Coordinates of C-alpha atoms (C1' of nucleotides) in Angstrom, one line a residue:
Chain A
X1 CA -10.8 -43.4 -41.5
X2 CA -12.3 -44.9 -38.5
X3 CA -9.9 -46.3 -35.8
X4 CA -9.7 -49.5 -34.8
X5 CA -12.7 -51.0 -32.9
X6 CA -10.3 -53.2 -31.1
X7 CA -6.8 -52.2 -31.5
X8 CA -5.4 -55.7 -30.5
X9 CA -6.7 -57.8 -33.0
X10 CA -3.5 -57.6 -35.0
X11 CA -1.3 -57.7 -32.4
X12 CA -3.3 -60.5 -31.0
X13 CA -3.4 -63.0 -34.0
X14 CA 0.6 -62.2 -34.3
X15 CA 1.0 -63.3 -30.5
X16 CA -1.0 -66.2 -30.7
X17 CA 0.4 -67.0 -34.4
X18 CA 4.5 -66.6 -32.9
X19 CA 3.5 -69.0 -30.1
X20 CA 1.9 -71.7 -32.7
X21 CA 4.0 -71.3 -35.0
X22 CA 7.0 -72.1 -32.3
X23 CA 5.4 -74.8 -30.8
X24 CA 4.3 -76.4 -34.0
X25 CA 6.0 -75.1 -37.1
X26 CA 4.8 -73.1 -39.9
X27 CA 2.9 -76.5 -41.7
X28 CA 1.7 -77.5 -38.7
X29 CA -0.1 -75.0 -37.6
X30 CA -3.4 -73.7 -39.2
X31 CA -5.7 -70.7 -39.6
X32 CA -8.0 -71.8 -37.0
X33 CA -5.6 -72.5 -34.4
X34 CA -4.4 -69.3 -34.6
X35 CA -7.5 -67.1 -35.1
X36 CA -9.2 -69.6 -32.6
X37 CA -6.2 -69.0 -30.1
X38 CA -6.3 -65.3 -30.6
X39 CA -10.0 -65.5 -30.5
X40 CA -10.8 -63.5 -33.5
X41 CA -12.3 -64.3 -36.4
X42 CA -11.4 -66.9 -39.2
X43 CA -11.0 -64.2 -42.0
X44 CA -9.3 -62.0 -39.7
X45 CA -5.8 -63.1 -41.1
X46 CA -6.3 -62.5 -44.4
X47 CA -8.2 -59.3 -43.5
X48 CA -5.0 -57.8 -41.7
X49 CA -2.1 -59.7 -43.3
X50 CA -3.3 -60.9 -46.1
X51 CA -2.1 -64.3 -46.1
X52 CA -0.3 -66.9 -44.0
X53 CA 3.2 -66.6 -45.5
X54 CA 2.4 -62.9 -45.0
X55 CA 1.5 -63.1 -41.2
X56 CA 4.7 -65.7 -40.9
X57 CA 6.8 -62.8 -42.3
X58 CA 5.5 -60.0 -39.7
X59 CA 5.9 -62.3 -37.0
X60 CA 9.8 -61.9 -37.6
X61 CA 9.3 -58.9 -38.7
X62 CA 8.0 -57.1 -36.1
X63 CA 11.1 -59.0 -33.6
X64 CA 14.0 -58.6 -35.9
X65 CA 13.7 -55.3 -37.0
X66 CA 14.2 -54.3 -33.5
X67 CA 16.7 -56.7 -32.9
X68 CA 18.7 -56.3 -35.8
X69 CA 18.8 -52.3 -35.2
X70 CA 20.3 -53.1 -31.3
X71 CA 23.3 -54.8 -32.5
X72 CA 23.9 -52.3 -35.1
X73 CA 23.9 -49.7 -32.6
X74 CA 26.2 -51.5 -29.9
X75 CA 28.2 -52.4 -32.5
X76 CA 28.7 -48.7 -33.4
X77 CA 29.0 -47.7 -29.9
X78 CA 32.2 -50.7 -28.8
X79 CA 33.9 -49.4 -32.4
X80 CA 33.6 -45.7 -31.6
X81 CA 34.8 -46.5 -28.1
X82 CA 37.9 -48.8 -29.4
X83 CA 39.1 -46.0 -32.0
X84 CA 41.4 -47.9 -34.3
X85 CA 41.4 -50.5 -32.2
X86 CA 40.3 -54.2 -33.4
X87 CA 37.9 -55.2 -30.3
X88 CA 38.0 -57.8 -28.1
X89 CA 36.7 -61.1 -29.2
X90 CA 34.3 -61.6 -26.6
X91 CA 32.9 -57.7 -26.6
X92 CA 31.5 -59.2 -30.4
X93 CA 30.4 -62.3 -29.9
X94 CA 28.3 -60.3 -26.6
X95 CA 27.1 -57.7 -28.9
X96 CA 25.9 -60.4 -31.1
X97 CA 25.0 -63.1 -29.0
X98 CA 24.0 -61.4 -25.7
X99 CA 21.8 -58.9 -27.6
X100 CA 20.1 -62.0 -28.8
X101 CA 19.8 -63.5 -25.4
X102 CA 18.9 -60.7 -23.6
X103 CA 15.7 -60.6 -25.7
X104 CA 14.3 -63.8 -23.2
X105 CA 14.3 -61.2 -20.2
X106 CA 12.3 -58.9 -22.3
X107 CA 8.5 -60.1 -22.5
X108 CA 7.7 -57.1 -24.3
X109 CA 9.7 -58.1 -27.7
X110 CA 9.0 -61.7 -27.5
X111 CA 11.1 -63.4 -25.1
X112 CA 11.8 -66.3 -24.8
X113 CA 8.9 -67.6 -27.3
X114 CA 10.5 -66.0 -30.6
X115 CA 13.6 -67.0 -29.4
X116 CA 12.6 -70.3 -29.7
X117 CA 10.7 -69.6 -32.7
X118 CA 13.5 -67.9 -34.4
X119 CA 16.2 -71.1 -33.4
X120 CA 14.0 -73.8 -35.0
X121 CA 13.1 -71.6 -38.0
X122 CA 17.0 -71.4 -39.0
X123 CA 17.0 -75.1 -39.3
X124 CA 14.1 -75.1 -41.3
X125 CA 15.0 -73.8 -44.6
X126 CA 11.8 -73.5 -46.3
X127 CA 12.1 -71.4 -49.1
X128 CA 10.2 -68.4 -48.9
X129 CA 11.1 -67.7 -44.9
X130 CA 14.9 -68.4 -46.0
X131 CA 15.0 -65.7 -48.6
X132 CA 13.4 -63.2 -46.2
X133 CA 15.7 -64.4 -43.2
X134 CA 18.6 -63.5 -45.5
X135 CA 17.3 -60.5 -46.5
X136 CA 16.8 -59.3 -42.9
X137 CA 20.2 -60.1 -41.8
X138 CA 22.4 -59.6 -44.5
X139 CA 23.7 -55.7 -43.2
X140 CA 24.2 -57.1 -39.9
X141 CA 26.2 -60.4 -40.7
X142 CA 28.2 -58.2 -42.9
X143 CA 29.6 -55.8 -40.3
X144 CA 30.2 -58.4 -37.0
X145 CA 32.1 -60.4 -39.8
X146 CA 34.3 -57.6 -40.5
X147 CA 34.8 -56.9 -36.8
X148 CA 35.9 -60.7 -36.0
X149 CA 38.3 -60.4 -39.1
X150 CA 40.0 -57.6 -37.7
X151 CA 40.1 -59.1 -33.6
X152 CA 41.4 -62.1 -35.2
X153 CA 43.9 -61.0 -37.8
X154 CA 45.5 -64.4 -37.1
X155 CA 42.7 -66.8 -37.7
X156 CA 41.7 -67.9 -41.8
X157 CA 38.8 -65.9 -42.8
X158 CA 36.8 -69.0 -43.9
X159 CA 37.8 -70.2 -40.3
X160 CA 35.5 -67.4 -38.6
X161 CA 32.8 -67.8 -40.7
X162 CA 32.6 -71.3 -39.9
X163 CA 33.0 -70.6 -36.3
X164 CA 30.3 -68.4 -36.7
X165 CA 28.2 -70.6 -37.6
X166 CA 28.9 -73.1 -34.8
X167 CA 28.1 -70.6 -32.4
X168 CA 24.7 -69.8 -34.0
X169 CA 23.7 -73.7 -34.0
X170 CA 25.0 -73.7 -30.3
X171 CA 23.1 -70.7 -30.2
X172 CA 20.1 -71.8 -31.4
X173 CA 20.0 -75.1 -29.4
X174 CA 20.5 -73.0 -25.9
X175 CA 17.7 -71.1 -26.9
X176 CA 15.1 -73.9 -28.4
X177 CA 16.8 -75.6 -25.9
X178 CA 15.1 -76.2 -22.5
X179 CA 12.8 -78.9 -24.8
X180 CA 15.2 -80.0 -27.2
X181 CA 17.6 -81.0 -24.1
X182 CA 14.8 -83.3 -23.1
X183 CA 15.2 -85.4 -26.4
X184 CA 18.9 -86.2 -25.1
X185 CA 19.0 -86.8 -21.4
X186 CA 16.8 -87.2 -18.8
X187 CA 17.4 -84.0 -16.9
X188 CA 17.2 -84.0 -13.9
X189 CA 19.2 -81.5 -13.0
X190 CA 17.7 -78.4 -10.8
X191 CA 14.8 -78.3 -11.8
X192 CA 15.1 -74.6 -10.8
X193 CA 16.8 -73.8 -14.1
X194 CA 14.3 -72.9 -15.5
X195 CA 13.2 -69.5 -13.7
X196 CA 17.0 -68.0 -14.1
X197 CA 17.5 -69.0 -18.2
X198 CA 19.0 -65.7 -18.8
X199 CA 20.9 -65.3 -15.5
X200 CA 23.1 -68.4 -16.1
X201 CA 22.7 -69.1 -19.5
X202 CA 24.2 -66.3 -20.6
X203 CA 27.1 -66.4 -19.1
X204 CA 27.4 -70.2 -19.3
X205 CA 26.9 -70.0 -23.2
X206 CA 29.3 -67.1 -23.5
X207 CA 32.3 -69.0 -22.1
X208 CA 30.9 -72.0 -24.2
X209 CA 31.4 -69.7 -27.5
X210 CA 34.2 -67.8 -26.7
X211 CA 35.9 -71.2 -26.1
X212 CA 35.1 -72.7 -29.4
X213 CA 36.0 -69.4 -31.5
X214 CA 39.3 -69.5 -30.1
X215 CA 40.3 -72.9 -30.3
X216 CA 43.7 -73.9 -31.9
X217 CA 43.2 -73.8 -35.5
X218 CA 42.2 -77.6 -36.7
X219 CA 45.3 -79.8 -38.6
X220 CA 43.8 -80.8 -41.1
X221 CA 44.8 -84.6 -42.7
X222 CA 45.6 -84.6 -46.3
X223 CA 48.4 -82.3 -47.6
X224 CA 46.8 -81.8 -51.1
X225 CA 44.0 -79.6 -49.7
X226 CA 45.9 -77.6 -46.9
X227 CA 46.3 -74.2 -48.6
X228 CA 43.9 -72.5 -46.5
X229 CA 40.5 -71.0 -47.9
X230 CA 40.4 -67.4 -49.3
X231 CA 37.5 -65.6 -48.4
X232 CA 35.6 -63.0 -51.8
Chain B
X1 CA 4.8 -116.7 -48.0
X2 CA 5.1 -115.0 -51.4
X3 CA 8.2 -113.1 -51.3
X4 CA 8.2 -109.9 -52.3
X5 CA 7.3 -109.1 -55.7
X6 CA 9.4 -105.9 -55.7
X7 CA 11.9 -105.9 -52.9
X8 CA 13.0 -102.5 -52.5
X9 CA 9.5 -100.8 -52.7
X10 CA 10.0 -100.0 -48.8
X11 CA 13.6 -99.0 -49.2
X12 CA 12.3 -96.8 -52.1
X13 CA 9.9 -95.4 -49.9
X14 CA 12.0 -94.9 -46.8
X15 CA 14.9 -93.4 -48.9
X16 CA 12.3 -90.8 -50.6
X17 CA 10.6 -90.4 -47.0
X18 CA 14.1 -89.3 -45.8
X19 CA 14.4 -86.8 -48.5
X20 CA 11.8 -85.4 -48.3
X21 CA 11.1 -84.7 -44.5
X22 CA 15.2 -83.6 -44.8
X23 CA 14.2 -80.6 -47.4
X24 CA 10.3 -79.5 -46.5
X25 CA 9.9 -81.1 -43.0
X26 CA 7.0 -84.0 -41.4
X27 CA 4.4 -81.7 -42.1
X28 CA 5.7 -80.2 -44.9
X29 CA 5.7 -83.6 -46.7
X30 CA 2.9 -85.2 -47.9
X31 CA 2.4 -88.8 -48.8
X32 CA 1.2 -88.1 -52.6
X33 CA 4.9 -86.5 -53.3
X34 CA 6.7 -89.5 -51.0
X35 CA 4.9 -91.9 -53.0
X36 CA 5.3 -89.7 -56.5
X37 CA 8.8 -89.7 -55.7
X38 CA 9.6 -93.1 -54.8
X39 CA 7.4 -94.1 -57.9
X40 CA 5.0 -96.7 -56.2
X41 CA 1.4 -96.3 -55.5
X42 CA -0.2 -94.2 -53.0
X43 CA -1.4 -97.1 -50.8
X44 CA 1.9 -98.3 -50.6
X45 CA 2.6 -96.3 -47.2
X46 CA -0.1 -97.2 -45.6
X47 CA 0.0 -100.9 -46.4
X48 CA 3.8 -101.5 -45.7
X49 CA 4.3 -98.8 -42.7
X50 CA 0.6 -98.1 -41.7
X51 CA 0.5 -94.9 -41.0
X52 CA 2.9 -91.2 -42.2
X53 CA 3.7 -91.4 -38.7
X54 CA 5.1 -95.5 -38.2
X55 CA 6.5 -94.1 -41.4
X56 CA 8.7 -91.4 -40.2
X57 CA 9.8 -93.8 -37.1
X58 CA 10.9 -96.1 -39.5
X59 CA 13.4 -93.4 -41.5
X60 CA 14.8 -92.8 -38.4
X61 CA 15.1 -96.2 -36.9
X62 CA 16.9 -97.4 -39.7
X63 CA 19.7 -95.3 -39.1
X64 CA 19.7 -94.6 -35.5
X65 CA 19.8 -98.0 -34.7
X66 CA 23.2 -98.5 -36.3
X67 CA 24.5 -95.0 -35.0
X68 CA 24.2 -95.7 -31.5
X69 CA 25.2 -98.9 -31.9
X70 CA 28.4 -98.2 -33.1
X71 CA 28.6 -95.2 -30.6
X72 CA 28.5 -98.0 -27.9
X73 CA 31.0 -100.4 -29.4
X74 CA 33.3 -97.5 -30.2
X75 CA 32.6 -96.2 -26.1
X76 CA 33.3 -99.5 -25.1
X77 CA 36.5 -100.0 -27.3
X78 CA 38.0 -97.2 -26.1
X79 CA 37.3 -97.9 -22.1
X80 CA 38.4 -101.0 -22.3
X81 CA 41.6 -99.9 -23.8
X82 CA 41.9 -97.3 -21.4
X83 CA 41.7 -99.4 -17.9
X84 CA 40.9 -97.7 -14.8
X85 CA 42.3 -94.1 -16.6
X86 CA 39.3 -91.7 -17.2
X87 CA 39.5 -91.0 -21.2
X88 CA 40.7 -87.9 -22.8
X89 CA 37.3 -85.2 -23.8
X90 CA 39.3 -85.1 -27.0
X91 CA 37.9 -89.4 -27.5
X92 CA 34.5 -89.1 -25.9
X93 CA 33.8 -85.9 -28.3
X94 CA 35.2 -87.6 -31.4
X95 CA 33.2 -91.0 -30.3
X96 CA 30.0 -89.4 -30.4
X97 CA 30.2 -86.9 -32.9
X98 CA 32.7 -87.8 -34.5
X99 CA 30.7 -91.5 -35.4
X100 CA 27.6 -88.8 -36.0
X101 CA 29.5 -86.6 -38.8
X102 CA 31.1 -89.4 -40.2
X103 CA 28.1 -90.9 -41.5
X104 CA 28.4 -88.0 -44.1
X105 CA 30.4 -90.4 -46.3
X106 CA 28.7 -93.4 -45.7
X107 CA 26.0 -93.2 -48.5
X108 CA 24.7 -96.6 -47.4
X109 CA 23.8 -95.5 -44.2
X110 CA 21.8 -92.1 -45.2
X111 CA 25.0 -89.9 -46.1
X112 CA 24.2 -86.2 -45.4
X113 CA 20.9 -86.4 -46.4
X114 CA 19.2 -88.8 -42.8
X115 CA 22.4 -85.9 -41.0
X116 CA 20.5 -82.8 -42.0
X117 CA 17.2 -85.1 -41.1
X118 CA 18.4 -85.3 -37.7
X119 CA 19.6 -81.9 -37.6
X120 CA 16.5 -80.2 -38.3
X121 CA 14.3 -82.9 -36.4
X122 CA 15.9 -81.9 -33.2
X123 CA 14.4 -78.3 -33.1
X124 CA 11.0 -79.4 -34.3
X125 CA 9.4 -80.5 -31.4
X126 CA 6.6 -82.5 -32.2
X127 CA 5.7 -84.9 -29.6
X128 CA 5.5 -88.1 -31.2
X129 CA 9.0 -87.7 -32.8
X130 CA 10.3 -86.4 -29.6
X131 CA 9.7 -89.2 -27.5
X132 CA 10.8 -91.7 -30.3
X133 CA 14.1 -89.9 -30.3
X134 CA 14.1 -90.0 -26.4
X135 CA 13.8 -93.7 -26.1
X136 CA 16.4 -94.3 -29.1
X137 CA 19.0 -91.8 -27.5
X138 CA 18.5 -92.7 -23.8
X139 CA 21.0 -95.3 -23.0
X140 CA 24.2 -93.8 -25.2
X141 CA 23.7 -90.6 -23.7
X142 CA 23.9 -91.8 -20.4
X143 CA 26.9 -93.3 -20.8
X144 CA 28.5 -90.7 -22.8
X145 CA 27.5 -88.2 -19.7
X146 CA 28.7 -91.0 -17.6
X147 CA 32.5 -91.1 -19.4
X148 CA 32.7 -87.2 -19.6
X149 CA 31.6 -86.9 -16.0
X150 CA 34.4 -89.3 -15.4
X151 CA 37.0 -87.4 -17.7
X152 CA 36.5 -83.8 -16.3
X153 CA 36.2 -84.6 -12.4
X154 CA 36.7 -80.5 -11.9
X155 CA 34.0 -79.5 -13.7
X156 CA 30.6 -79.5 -12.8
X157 CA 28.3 -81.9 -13.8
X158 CA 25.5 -79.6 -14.5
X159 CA 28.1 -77.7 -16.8
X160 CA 29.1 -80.8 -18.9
X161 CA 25.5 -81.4 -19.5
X162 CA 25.0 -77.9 -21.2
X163 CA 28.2 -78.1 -22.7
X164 CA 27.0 -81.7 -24.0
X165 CA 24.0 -79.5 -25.2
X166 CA 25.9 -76.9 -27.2
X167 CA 28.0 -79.3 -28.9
X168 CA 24.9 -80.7 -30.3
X169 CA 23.4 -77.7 -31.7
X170 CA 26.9 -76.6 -33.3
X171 CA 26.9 -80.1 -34.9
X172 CA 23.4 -79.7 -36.1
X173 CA 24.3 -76.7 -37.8
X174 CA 27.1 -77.9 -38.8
X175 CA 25.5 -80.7 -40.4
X176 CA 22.1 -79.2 -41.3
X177 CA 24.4 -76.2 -42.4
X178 CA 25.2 -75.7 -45.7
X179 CA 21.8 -74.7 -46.7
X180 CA 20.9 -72.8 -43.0
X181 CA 24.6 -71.3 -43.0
X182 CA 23.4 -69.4 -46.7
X183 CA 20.5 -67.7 -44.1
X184 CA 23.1 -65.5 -42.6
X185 CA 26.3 -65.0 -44.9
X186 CA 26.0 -64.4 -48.3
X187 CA 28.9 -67.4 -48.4
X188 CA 31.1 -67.3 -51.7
X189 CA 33.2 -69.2 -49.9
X190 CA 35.1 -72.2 -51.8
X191 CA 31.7 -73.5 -54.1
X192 CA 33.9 -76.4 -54.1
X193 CA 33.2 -77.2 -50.6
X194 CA 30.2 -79.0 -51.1
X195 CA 32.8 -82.3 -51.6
X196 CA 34.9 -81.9 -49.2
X197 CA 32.1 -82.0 -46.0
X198 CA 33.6 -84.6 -43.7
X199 CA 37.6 -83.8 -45.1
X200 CA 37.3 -80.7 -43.5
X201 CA 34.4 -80.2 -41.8
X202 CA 35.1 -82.9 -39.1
X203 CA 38.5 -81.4 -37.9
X204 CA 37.2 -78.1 -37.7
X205 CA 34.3 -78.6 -35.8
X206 CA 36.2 -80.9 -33.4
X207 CA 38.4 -78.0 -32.7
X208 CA 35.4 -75.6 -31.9
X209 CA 33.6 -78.3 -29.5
X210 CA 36.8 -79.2 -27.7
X211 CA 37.7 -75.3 -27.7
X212 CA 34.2 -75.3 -25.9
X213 CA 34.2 -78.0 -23.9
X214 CA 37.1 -77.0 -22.3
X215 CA 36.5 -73.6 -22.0
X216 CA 37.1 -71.6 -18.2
X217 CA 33.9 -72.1 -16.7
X218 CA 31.9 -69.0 -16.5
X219 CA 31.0 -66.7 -13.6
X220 CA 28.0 -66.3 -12.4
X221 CA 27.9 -62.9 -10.5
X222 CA 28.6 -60.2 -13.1
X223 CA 27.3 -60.4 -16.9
X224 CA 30.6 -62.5 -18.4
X225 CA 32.2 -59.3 -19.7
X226 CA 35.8 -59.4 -16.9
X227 CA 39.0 -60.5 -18.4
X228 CA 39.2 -62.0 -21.4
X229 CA 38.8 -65.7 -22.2
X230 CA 41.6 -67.7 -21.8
X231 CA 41.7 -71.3 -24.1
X232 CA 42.8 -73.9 -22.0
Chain C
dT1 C1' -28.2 -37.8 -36.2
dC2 C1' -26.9 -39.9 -40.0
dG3 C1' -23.6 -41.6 -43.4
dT4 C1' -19.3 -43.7 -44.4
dG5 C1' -15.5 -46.5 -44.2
dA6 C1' -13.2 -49.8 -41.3
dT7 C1' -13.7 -54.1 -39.2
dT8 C1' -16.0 -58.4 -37.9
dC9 C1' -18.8 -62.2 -38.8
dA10 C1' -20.9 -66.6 -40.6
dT11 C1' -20.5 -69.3 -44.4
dA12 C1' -18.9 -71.3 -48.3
dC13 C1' -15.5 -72.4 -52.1
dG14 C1' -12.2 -75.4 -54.3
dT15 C1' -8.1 -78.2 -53.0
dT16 C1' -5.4 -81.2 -50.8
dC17 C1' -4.7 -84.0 -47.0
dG18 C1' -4.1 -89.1 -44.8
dT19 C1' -6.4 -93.2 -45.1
dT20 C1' -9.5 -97.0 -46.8
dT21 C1' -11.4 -100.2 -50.0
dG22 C1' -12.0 -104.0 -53.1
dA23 C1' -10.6 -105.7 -57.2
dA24 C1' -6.5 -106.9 -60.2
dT25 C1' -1.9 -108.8 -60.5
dC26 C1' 1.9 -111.2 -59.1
dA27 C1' 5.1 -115.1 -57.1
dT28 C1' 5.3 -119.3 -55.2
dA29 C1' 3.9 -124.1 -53.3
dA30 C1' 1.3 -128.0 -54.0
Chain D
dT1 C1' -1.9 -126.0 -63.4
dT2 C1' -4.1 -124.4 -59.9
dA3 C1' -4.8 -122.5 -55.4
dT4 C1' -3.1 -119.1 -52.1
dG5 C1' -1.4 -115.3 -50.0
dA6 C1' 1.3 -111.2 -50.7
dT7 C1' 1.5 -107.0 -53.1
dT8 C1' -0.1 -103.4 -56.3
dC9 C1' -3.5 -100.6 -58.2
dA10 C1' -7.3 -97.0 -59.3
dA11 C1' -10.6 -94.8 -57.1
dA12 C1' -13.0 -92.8 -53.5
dC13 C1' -13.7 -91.2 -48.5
dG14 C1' -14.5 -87.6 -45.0
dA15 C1' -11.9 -84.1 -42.9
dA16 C1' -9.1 -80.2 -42.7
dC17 C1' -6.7 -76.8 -45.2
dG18 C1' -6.1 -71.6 -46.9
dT19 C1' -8.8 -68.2 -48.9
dA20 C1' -12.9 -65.5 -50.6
dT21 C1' -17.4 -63.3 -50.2
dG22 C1' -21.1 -60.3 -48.9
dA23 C1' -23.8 -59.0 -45.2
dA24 C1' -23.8 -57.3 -40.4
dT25 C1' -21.7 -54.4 -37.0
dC26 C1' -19.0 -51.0 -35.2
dA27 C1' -16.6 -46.1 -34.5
dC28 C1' -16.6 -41.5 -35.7
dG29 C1' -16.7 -37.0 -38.5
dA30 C1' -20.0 -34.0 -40.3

DNA sequence: TCGTGATTCATACGTTCGTTTGAATCATAA
DNA sequence: TTATGATTCAAACGAACGTATGAATCACGA
């Protein structure tokens, strides 16, 4: 076969598509903005992906894949280090959540554009993205579940989970954030922030997170529905 | 004037409109499916709202109006009850988000359906709704900042308003949830907890953004990974 | 050098989009 | 009852959508 007479056009349509699609959603942005953007051809896309749900799909593909396989592997690293050990509460949420953040520093897998990307696609539950979302992160969720289970021995199963989930809404709001913030106040403060997102944010959502997974567990009001949730 | 041959053809409208930009999104949306689904004729849109966009203002107006509204008399209430004494985080959190989540049960107002609206609307950042949203929020947030500001004297103001910022995005997934929450846990947890949103969702979240709000603040110089977090 | 398969290109297809139009239908006031 | 203005309706508009096609162009092995 003959190679490539311009090796980038994939990966060019894929960077312009990840940008689009982050700025604009997945309906909102077209074909030609993103073969115009990319500067390739209109039947390029179908060419090399076949179709737009198909080129949606590699855009996380080609992020999560990565991203997915780092936490594995730190997780797999903290465990072997801690022995029988249950880890520390904040080593997970780091592995989880840091790993995640991290990615804005690194230019090379996205940054801070599929972070984006990713956060307002998890709100966004269209069908055929949700499905292959699920699919994606299915191992993962499964084994930094177990892990909180056994750091917080004390704390209702269906509690983490839930907790979980708050942090990943926090999560993704930090991250879609800088814009999003906008809606909601004025901002005005340092305008600097910007250049040091990772620097600060990281540590500033961390104690944000940690602090919310290890509340006091919530009273709940009515004593008919008070025998805690069991987890399948 | 003639009045009205069919009163609630714009409330039809507006209630499908809100449906439907909830489960596929502005863009997602078109008008033949609003108008399908609200069982009037296509024209109808244009001819009562003008445009998809005056339209998608309207859905939101409708029940932001009456949110922020109450946010402000409930603000008010409570700093008038208060005196000179700054309020407790505990009252400014449940004030505005509190007001927010319970909307959940009030079917008149939207229910959960305008909530997961919202929810997802906040990370989509078109710039039409953006602004809209901006002008609606402006004045609560200010003086929501203003009362937390007020209430945690030892904190840092540029703290409070990322902290302010998480809190939203775990309520938005909180709220927008049940279906995004499916994304990343395969989620047999209690089916039965579709009824029971506000009952239990409320208190639990509460605990998290408090347990966040109130966290130690973070430090800046190493990557947050030191002694473990303490909950205040 | 030429032939071959991979890639690019201009162009068009059929559909669906948001919006507009002008006539038909309704409710009310005179 | 009739006149009037508000509302509904069926139909159509041009534009933009995702996709498909077949010829042109390229890189490279023989």
């Amino acid at each position: 076969m003959a190679e490539v007479r311009n090796i980038d056009t994939r990966e060019r349509i894929l960077d312009a598509a990840e940008r689009l699609f982050m700025a604009h959603g997945y309906e909102g942005t077209s074909m030609r903005q993103i073969t115009g953007d990319a500067a390739v051809n209109l039947a390029a896309v179908n060419y090399h992906f076949g179709s737009k749900e198909s080129l949606m799909q590699e855009v996380f593909r080609r992020r999560l894949d990565w991203l997915n396989e780092e936490r594995m592997r730190v997780l797999n690293e903290m465990e072997q280090a801690a022995g029988d050990n249950p880890l520390k509460p904040s080593q997970i949420v780091d592995g989880f959540f840091g790993t995640l953040l991290r990615m804005a520093d690194d230019k090379e897998r996205g940054g801070v554009t599929f972070l984006r990307l990713l956060g307002r696609t998890l709100t966004e539950p269209s069908e055929f993205v949700r499905t292959f979302l699920a699919d994606e992160y299915a191992g993962v969720m499964e084994r930094y579940k177990a892990a909180l289970f056994k750091a917080l021995p004390d704390v209702p199963k269906a509690e983490i989970v839930w907790r979980f989930h708050f942090m990943l809404g926090a999560t993704s709001y930090a991250i879609a954030g800088t814009d999003a913030l906008r809606v909601v106040t004025d901002w005005q403060i340092e305008a600097s922030d910007t250049v040091d997102r990772t620097d600060r944010l990281v540590p500033r959502l961390m104690s944000f997170l940690l602090g919310g997974l290890r509340a006091p567990l919530p009273q709940f009001g009515s004593p008919a529905e008070d025998a805690d949730v069991k987890v399948a």
